[in-house]
């Protein structure tokens, strides 16, 4: 049918043009976002990267462009204990937050009934006060002469006789501050589970605990993964909790970066520390997600 | 855990079972026996307490009072996961994170059975889903999901299988197909099926015994043919199929029949087919039991037949039969099904005599408010 061929071809061209125009509109709509990201994320990142390779000029606080890879070696050799502490503290804080958040999210999702909305507001309520202020409040709560410390001391439960200025205080602060980031994704995942599935598990000879293990827990895994990441990542870069609640021995990477930038004015090492942190976290996240076996869920 | 034996199927007995939600009584003094191995249908309108009854049997809802017995064992207070009872949920409630094989294997694994492959594959064959074993529930059609739900429950060889409107979500054609399928499976495995539905046709085609439930109580129970032929209450007469009715008063007896005076004359009903022997009585007859005679043929109406005169108001031709609406002389509208043996149809406005045999009549208590 040669007579029809040009018509068909013509139609194709016009459809193609329409698609192109629509695609162009989509890109145009993306522009502000891309510009924003470029200006406030990529540019500082590149600048930070160049800073991390600068070499000293002899004058303190003044550096010149260079390729000082040694900055990275310095960062690691001087500050590896802070890295280790960061990941241990935030790891423990994350597990703690998960243990606290899971029953809470479960209760809100399945048992709270009409109180659900109110409880969710209460979960995010701490955000109405400043992060710094809330962490200061914990200094009072955990103070040596405070109720908690004196009670635990009376029971001889504290090896060091105090909580404030110990790793325990830092970890407590971290899990407290990032708890909502754990609760909300967990709640979102649990709330989507049909309660009839729990009944079905019971009907099929699963005790309440087995039913939880075999049905609720696997179905809530996406929330667990999201919640732990949202807690662990910001916690491992945090320095406020370590500063306000810990002793100088409990400093984390965030503190090392802060001190190098603001006190020592050693910008290259501070930048190198930031980059190392930025490299380790995705690596840990990758390993974690692979082990959780839920790449397709995140 | 009482290991489900599967060897012998036992009677399920509900004794004075009551379930109240606050002031509201959802299930009211329910007493019934479901014979082992039977296909039992619980039929009733929406909200009459069917699901609540099933949930109590499954252990998902605690009765307010009463007893549930499986054989000679009282299972009223037994935890759901220990009961030798399985449920096919209305929404199927398949586990979305497990494939079909694991869904079906779930109950076996919970009971510590290691070698599940044999029974699971056999069960998947029974419901004709062998090739689907490794799919996730979301990848199946509604009818296939329904069969997985049946397989997942049946594989445990429960003493009783509870089905809560398992076909409710399917379209008419698939429903019919699944009805036959379920009936075949039940005959094959011999387990007691308690099938909840509000589709009276479904109940009658599938079940050996139908219980009609209303407002938390069983109104009548028996084989479908029996209930259909001789309903014991006005509710049953209207819920299970259609009925025409006329209220009258017992005037006397003639042999085994009661003579009832009503608005259109007097009618005969066998005393054995009436729940009342005196006073006010509601006479009923099914539409397909009625015959219609017109002008010339009225003389051919057998003398012993009950008759009512009226005027055709509507005729709808459905192929096999014609459904007529007839306005009786006292102003009730009756439904008549006539088989299309001749091509001459009646038309609206035609004067007719409706007649039927006394033995097709039933007598009921007049329901309150009629
Ligand atoms: N948890 C509950 N709290 C209060 N009332 C309830 C509860 N569950 C059921 N009911 C009430 O009990 C009555 C019976 O409910 P049930 O679910 O048993 O009805 P059903 O016969 O299964 O109806 P359907 O055919 O619509 O499924 C209804 O009036 C319902 O509103
Ligand atoms: Mg129901």
PDB file of N, CA, C and O in Angstrom, chain B residues 143-174:
ATOM      1  N   UNK B 143      -9.903 -14.774  40.901  1.00  0.00           N
ATOM      2  CA  UNK B 143     -10.319 -16.162  41.041  1.00  0.00           C
ATOM      3  C   UNK B 143      -9.172 -17.059  41.487  1.00  0.00           C
ATOM      4  O   UNK B 143      -9.359 -17.973  42.291  1.00  0.00           O
ATOM      5  N   UNK B 144      -7.971 -16.757  40.973  1.00  0.00           N
ATOM      6  CA  UNK B 144      -6.799 -17.553  41.367  1.00  0.00           C
ATOM      7  C   UNK B 144      -6.452 -17.299  42.831  1.00  0.00           C
ATOM      8  O   UNK B 144      -6.145 -18.228  43.578  1.00  0.00           O
ATOM      9  N   UNK B 145      -6.539 -16.034  43.248  1.00  0.00           N
ATOM     10  CA  UNK B 145      -6.261 -15.709  44.650  1.00  0.00           C
ATOM     11  C   UNK B 145      -7.244 -16.434  45.555  1.00  0.00           C
ATOM     12  O   UNK B 145      -6.874 -16.935  46.614  1.00  0.00           O
ATOM     13  N   UNK B 146      -8.487 -16.485  45.118  1.00  0.00           N
ATOM     14  CA  UNK B 146      -9.521 -17.148  45.897  1.00  0.00           C
ATOM     15  C   UNK B 146      -9.169 -18.618  46.092  1.00  0.00           C
ATOM     16  O   UNK B 146      -9.299 -19.164  47.183  1.00  0.00           O
ATOM     17  N   UNK B 147      -8.664 -19.250  45.006  1.00  0.00           N
ATOM     18  CA  UNK B 147      -8.308 -20.671  45.121  1.00  0.00           C
ATOM     19  C   UNK B 147      -7.092 -20.871  46.017  1.00  0.00           C
ATOM     20  O   UNK B 147      -6.997 -21.869  46.728  1.00  0.00           O
ATOM     21  N   UNK B 148      -6.164 -19.905  45.999  1.00  0.00           N
ATOM     22  CA  UNK B 148      -5.018 -19.995  46.912  1.00  0.00           C
ATOM     23  C   UNK B 148      -5.522 -19.945  48.349  1.00  0.00           C
ATOM     24  O   UNK B 148      -5.083 -20.713  49.206  1.00  0.00           O
ATOM     25  N   UNK B 149      -6.478 -19.030  48.596  1.00  0.00           N
ATOM     26  CA  UNK B 149      -7.023 -18.904  49.954  1.00  0.00           C
ATOM     27  C   UNK B 149      -7.654 -20.217  50.405  1.00  0.00           C
ATOM     28  O   UNK B 149      -7.476 -20.638  51.548  1.00  0.00           O
ATOM     29  N   UNK B 150      -8.346 -20.880  49.498  1.00  0.00           N
ATOM     30  CA  UNK B 150      -8.952 -22.174  49.839  1.00  0.00           C
ATOM     31  C   UNK B 150      -7.858 -23.208  50.094  1.00  0.00           C
ATOM     32  O   UNK B 150      -7.892 -23.936  51.096  1.00  0.00           O
ATOM     33  N   UNK B 151      -6.855 -23.243  49.201  1.00  0.00           N
ATOM     34  CA  UNK B 151      -5.772 -24.227  49.351  1.00  0.00           C
ATOM     35  C   UNK B 151      -5.018 -24.015  50.657  1.00  0.00           C
ATOM     36  O   UNK B 151      -4.695 -24.962  51.367  1.00  0.00           O
ATOM     37  N   UNK B 152      -4.762 -22.744  50.995  1.00  0.00           N
ATOM     38  CA  UNK B 152      -3.987 -22.419  52.182  1.00  0.00           C
ATOM     39  C   UNK B 152      -4.699 -22.897  53.440  1.00  0.00           C
ATOM     40  O   UNK B 152      -4.062 -23.310  54.415  1.00  0.00           O
ATOM     41  N   UNK B 153      -6.038 -22.842  53.429  1.00  0.00           N
ATOM     42  CA  UNK B 153      -6.792 -23.287  54.596  1.00  0.00           C
ATOM     43  C   UNK B 153      -6.960 -24.809  54.591  1.00  0.00           C
ATOM     44  O   UNK B 153      -6.752 -25.474  55.594  1.00  0.00           O
ATOM     45  N   UNK B 154      -7.283 -25.360  53.408  1.00  0.00           N
ATOM     46  CA  UNK B 154      -7.610 -26.784  53.312  1.00  0.00           C
ATOM     47  C   UNK B 154      -6.441 -27.700  53.589  1.00  0.00           C
ATOM     48  O   UNK B 154      -6.613 -28.819  54.065  1.00  0.00           O
ATOM     49  N   UNK B 155      -5.216 -27.242  53.269  1.00  0.00           N
ATOM     50  CA  UNK B 155      -4.046 -28.110  53.392  1.00  0.00           C
ATOM     51  C   UNK B 155      -3.862 -28.577  54.828  1.00  0.00           C
ATOM     52  O   UNK B 155      -3.258 -29.613  55.088  1.00  0.00           O
ATOM     53  N   UNK B 156      -4.426 -27.826  55.774  1.00  0.00           N
ATOM     54  CA  UNK B 156      -4.287 -28.185  57.177  1.00  0.00           C
ATOM     55  C   UNK B 156      -5.282 -29.258  57.603  1.00  0.00           C
ATOM     56  O   UNK B 156      -5.315 -29.632  58.762  1.00  0.00           O
ATOM     57  N   UNK B 157      -6.072 -29.722  56.647  1.00  0.00           N
ATOM     58  CA  UNK B 157      -7.096 -30.727  56.922  1.00  0.00           C
ATOM     59  C   UNK B 157      -7.880 -30.375  58.173  1.00  0.00           C
ATOM     60  O   UNK B 157      -7.947 -31.154  59.122  1.00  0.00           O
ATOM     61  N   UNK B 158      -8.482 -29.185  58.183  1.00  0.00           N
ATOM     62  CA  UNK B 158      -9.181 -28.740  59.396  1.00  0.00           C
ATOM     63  C   UNK B 158     -10.428 -29.573  59.644  1.00  0.00           C
ATOM     64  O   UNK B 158     -10.973 -30.171  58.719  1.00  0.00           O
ATOM     65  N   UNK B 159     -10.866 -29.570  60.901  1.00  0.00           N
ATOM     66  CA  UNK B 159     -12.117 -30.234  61.236  1.00  0.00           C
ATOM     67  C   UNK B 159     -13.272 -29.524  60.563  1.00  0.00           C
ATOM     68  O   UNK B 159     -14.241 -30.136  60.143  1.00  0.00           O
ATOM     69  N   UNK B 160     -13.140 -28.192  60.474  1.00  0.00           N
ATOM     70  CA  UNK B 160     -14.172 -27.388  59.827  1.00  0.00           C
ATOM     71  C   UNK B 160     -13.474 -26.307  58.997  1.00  0.00           C
ATOM     72  O   UNK B 160     -12.515 -25.699  59.460  1.00  0.00           O
ATOM     73  N   UNK B 161     -13.941 -26.117  57.784  1.00  0.00           N
ATOM     74  CA  UNK B 161     -13.435 -25.021  56.964  1.00  0.00           C
ATOM     75  C   UNK B 161     -14.499 -23.934  56.924  1.00  0.00           C
ATOM     76  O   UNK B 161     -15.640 -24.180  56.548  1.00  0.00           O
ATOM     77  N   UNK B 162     -14.116 -22.733  57.345  1.00  0.00           N
ATOM     78  CA  UNK B 162     -15.061 -21.614  57.359  1.00  0.00           C
ATOM     79  C   UNK B 162     -14.801 -20.745  56.137  1.00  0.00           C
ATOM     80  O   UNK B 162     -13.665 -20.358  55.880  1.00  0.00           O
ATOM     81  N   UNK B 163     -15.846 -20.452  55.383  1.00  0.00           N
ATOM     82  CA  UNK B 163     -15.680 -19.608  54.202  1.00  0.00           C
ATOM     83  C   UNK B 163     -16.603 -18.400  54.327  1.00  0.00           C
ATOM     84  O   UNK B 163     -17.816 -18.556  54.343  1.00  0.00           O
ATOM     85  N   UNK B 164     -16.014 -17.230  54.437  1.00  0.00           N
ATOM     86  CA  UNK B 164     -16.813 -16.019  54.612  1.00  0.00           C
ATOM     87  C   UNK B 164     -16.985 -15.311  53.276  1.00  0.00           C
ATOM     88  O   UNK B 164     -16.096 -14.598  52.831  1.00  0.00           O
ATOM     89  N   UNK B 165     -18.116 -15.517  52.652  1.00  0.00           N
ATOM     90  CA  UNK B 165     -18.402 -14.933  51.337  1.00  0.00           C
ATOM     91  C   UNK B 165     -17.180 -14.984  50.430  1.00  0.00           C
ATOM     92  O   UNK B 165     -16.716 -13.960  49.938  1.00  0.00           O
ATOM     93  N   UNK B 166     -16.661 -16.195  50.205  1.00  0.00           N
ATOM     94  CA  UNK B 166     -15.401 -16.291  49.466  1.00  0.00           C
ATOM     95  C   UNK B 166     -15.556 -15.873  48.016  1.00  0.00           C
ATOM     96  O   UNK B 166     -14.566 -15.593  47.360  1.00  0.00           O
ATOM     97  N   UNK B 167     -16.765 -15.831  47.519  1.00  0.00           N
ATOM     98  CA  UNK B 167     -16.951 -15.527  46.100  1.00  0.00           C
ATOM     99  C   UNK B 167     -17.471 -14.113  45.897  1.00  0.00           C
ATOM    100  O   UNK B 167     -17.749 -13.701  44.767  1.00  0.00           O
ATOM    101  N   UNK B 168     -17.574 -13.377  46.996  1.00  0.00           N
ATOM    102  CA  UNK B 168     -18.184 -12.057  46.934  1.00  0.00           C
ATOM    103  C   UNK B 168     -17.515 -11.101  45.956  1.00  0.00           C
ATOM    104  O   UNK B 168     -18.176 -10.264  45.359  1.00  0.00           O
ATOM    105  N   UNK B 169     -16.194 -11.247  45.789  1.00  0.00           N
ATOM    106  CA  UNK B 169     -15.470 -10.265  44.972  1.00  0.00           C
ATOM    107  C   UNK B 169     -15.427 -10.658  43.491  1.00  0.00           C
ATOM    108  O   UNK B 169     -14.841  -9.948  42.693  1.00  0.00           O
ATOM    109  N   UNK B 170     -16.023 -11.796  43.155  1.00  0.00           N
ATOM    110  CA  UNK B 170     -15.880 -12.276  41.776  1.00  0.00           C
ATOM    111  C   UNK B 170     -17.085 -11.902  40.922  1.00  0.00           C
ATOM    112  O   UNK B 170     -18.183 -11.718  41.427  1.00  0.00           O
ATOM    113  N   UNK B 171     -16.862 -11.823  39.614  1.00  0.00           N
ATOM    114  CA  UNK B 171     -18.001 -11.520  38.752  1.00  0.00           C
ATOM    115  C   UNK B 171     -18.876 -12.769  38.583  1.00  0.00           C
ATOM    116  O   UNK B 171     -18.489 -13.880  38.933  1.00  0.00           O
ATOM    117  N   UNK B 172     -20.061 -12.547  38.042  1.00  0.00           N
ATOM    118  CA  UNK B 172     -21.079 -13.595  38.045  1.00  0.00           C
ATOM    119  C   UNK B 172     -20.601 -14.899  37.411  1.00  0.00           C
ATOM    120  O   UNK B 172     -20.782 -15.989  37.948  1.00  0.00           O
ATOM    121  N   UNK B 173     -19.938 -14.787  36.257  1.00  0.00           N
ATOM    122  CA  UNK B 173     -19.527 -15.984  35.524  1.00  0.00           C
ATOM    123  C   UNK B 173     -18.511 -16.779  36.340  1.00  0.00           C
ATOM    124  O   UNK B 173     -18.623 -17.996  36.499  1.00  0.00           O
ATOM    125  N   UNK B 174     -17.533 -16.047  36.897  1.00  0.00           N
ATOM    126  CA  UNK B 174     -16.498 -16.689  37.689  1.00  0.00           C
ATOM    127  C   UNK B 174     -17.091 -17.278  38.963  1.00  0.00           C
ATOM    128  O   UNK B 174     -16.697 -18.351  39.417  1.00  0.00           O
TER     129      UNK B 174
END
